XYZ file of C-alpha atoms in Angstrom:
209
model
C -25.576 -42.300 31.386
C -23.873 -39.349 30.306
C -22.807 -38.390 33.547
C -21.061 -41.519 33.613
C -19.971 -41.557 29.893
C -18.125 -37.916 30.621
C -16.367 -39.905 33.600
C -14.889 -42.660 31.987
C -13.815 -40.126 28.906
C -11.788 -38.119 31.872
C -10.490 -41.251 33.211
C -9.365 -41.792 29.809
C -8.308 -39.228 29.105
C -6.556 -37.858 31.825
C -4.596 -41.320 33.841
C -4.670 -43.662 31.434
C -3.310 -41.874 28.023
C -5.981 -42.944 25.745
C -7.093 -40.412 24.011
C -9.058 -42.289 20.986
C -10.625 -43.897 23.951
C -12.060 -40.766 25.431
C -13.315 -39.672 21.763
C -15.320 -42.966 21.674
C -16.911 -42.045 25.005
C -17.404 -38.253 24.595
C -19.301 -39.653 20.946
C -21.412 -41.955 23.319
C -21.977 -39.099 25.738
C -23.461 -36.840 22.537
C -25.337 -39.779 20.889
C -27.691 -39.467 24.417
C -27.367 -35.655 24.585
C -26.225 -33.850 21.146
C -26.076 -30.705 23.436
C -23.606 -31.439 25.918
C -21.488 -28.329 25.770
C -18.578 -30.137 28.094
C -18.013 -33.063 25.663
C -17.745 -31.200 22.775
C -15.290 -28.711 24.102
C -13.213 -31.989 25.188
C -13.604 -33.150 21.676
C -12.339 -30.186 20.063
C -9.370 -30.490 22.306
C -8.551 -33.578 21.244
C -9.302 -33.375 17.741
C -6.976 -30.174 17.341
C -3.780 -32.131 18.923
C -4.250 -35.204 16.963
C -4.635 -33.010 13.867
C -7.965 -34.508 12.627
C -9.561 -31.406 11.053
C -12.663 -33.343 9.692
C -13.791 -34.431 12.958
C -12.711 -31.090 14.304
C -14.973 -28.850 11.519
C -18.000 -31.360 12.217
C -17.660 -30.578 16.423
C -17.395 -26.938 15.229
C -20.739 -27.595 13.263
C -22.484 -29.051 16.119
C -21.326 -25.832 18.713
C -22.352 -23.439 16.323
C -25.756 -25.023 16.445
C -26.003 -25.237 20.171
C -24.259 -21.335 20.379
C -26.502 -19.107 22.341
C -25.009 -15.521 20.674
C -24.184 -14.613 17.218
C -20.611 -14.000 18.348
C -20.054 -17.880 19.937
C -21.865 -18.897 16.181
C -19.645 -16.464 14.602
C -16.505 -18.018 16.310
C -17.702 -21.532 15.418
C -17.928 -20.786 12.073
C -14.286 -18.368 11.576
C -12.414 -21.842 12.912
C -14.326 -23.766 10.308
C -13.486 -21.455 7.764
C -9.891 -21.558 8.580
C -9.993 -25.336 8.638
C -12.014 -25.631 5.289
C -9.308 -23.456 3.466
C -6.170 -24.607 5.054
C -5.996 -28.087 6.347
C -9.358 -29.438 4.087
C -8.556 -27.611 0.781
C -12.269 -26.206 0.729
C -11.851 -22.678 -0.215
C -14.967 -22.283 -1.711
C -17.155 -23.704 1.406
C -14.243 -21.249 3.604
C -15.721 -18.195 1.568
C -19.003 -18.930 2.366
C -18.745 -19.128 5.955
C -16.199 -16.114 6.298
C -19.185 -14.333 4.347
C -21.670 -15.631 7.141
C -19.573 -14.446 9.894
C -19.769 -11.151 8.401
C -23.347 -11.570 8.460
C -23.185 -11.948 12.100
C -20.460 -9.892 13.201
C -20.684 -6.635 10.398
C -17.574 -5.860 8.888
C -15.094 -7.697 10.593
C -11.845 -6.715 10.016
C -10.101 -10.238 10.246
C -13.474 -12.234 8.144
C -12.765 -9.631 5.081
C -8.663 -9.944 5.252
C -9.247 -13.403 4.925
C -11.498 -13.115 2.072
C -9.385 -11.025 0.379
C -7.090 -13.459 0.501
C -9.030 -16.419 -0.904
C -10.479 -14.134 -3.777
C -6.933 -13.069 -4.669
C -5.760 -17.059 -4.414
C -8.749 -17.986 -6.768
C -8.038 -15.164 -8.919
C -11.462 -13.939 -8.478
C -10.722 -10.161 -9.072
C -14.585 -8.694 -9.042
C -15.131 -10.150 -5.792
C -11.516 -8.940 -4.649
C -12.433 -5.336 -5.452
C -15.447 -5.467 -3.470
C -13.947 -7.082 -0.403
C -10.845 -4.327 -0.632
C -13.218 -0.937 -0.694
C -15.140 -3.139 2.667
C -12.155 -3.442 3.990
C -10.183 -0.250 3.771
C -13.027 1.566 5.590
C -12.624 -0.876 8.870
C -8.826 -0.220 8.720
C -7.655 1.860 11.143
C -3.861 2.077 10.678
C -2.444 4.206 8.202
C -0.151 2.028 6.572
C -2.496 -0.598 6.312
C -4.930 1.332 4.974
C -2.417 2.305 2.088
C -1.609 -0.905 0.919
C -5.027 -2.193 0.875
C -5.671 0.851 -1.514
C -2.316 0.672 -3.236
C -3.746 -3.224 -4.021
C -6.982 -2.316 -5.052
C -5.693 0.051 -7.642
C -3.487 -2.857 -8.793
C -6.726 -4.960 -8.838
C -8.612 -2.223 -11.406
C -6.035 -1.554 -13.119
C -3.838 -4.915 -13.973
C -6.561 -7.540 -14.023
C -10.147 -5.388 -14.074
C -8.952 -2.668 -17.070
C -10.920 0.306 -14.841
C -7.959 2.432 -15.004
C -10.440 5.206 -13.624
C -11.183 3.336 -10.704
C -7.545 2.502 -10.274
C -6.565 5.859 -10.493
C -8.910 6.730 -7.506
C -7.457 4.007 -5.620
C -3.391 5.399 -5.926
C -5.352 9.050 -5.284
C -7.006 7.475 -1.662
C -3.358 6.162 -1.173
C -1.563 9.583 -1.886
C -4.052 11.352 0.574
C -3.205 9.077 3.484
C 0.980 9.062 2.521
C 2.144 11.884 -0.095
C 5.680 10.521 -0.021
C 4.956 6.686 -0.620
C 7.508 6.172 -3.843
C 5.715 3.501 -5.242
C 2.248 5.455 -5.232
C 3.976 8.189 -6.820
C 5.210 5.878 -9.533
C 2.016 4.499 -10.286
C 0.515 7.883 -10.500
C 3.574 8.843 -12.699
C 2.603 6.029 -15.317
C -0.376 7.042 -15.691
C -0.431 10.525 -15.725
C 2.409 9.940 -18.616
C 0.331 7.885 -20.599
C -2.445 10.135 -20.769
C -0.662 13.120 -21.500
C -2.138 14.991 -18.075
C 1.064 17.486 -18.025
C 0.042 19.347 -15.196
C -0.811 16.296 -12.970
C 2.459 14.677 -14.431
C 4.378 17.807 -13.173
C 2.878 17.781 -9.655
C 3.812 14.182 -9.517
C 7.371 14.717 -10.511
C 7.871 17.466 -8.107
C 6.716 14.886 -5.223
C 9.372 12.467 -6.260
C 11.963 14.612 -6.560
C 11.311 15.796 -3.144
């Protein structure tokens, strides 16, 4: 039966343009064997072109429990989490499962980016700080790893009030670029404001260079 379910699906599917068709019969083909890799590949195909990301984040569901590594499950559940946040409007169900890819993968660079980004959109500044000082430390680039500590420090010190912690953040960004003007300016600000002369002369010296 699913043998021949998965047939007429193809037929469907492939000579006689029908693709809501084919859904019905890859369905039927899973309603006999809920593990049939083959149809649910075919279904996530034609979910994603029709643009039906409900159907498409329940066929990830259903791969992730069939996956037979962490990093298939960890996949499964990165495309859910970009469907839940962009086309579904669940950011807070896209959180948790970036966070459980990071239980399965370690500190992925991409799962904590992505965080970051849905802390930041929520305004959810604790949790930002945490994901930032994960993330700078998987960062290999330079300049990324700058302005993810040039952000953090903005994080501490505009919306947190740890204007110690800040100041370690613009210090981590000086150490990895000693000419980046608007690390210097921060530093400048607040050097100024606490009446640290000979930090505030240092400082001034840079930006004149």
């Amino acid at each position: 039966l699913v043998d021949l379910e998965m047939r007429l699906a193809g037929a469907y599917e492939q000579w006689l343009a029908n693709p809501e068709a084919a859904i019905a019969a890859y369905n039927r083909a899973l309603e006999i064997d809920g593990n049939n890799p083959s149809a649910l590949e075919r279904l996530e195909a034609l979910y994603l072109s029709a643009a039906r990301w409900e159907d498409l984040f329940k066929t990830y569901e259903r791969m992730a429990g069939i996956a037979n590594t962490d990093d298939e499950n960890a996949a499964c559940n990165q495309r859910m989490a970009k469907i839940a946040a962009e086309a579904l409007g669940r950011e807070s169900e896209a959180i948790d499962l970036w966070n459980r890819v990071l239980e399965l993968r370690g500190e992925d660079a991409l799962a904590l980016g992505e965080l970051a980004i849905l802390h930041e959109r929520a305004g959810r500044w604790e949790e930002l700080a945490e994901v930032l000082e994960r993330q700078v430390y998987v960062t290999e680039d330079r300049n990324e790893k700058v302005a993810i500590y040039q952000q953090l420090a903005r994080v501490y010190g505009d919306k947190l009030s740890k204007e110690r912690s800040s100041l370690d953040a613009w210090l981590n960004a000086l150490e990895l670029n000693g000419r980046d003007v608007e690390t210097l300016t921060a530093l400048h600000a607040i050097y100024q404001r606490n009446e640290q002369w000979v930090e505030l002369n240092d400082i001034l010296a840079r930006l004149l260079a």
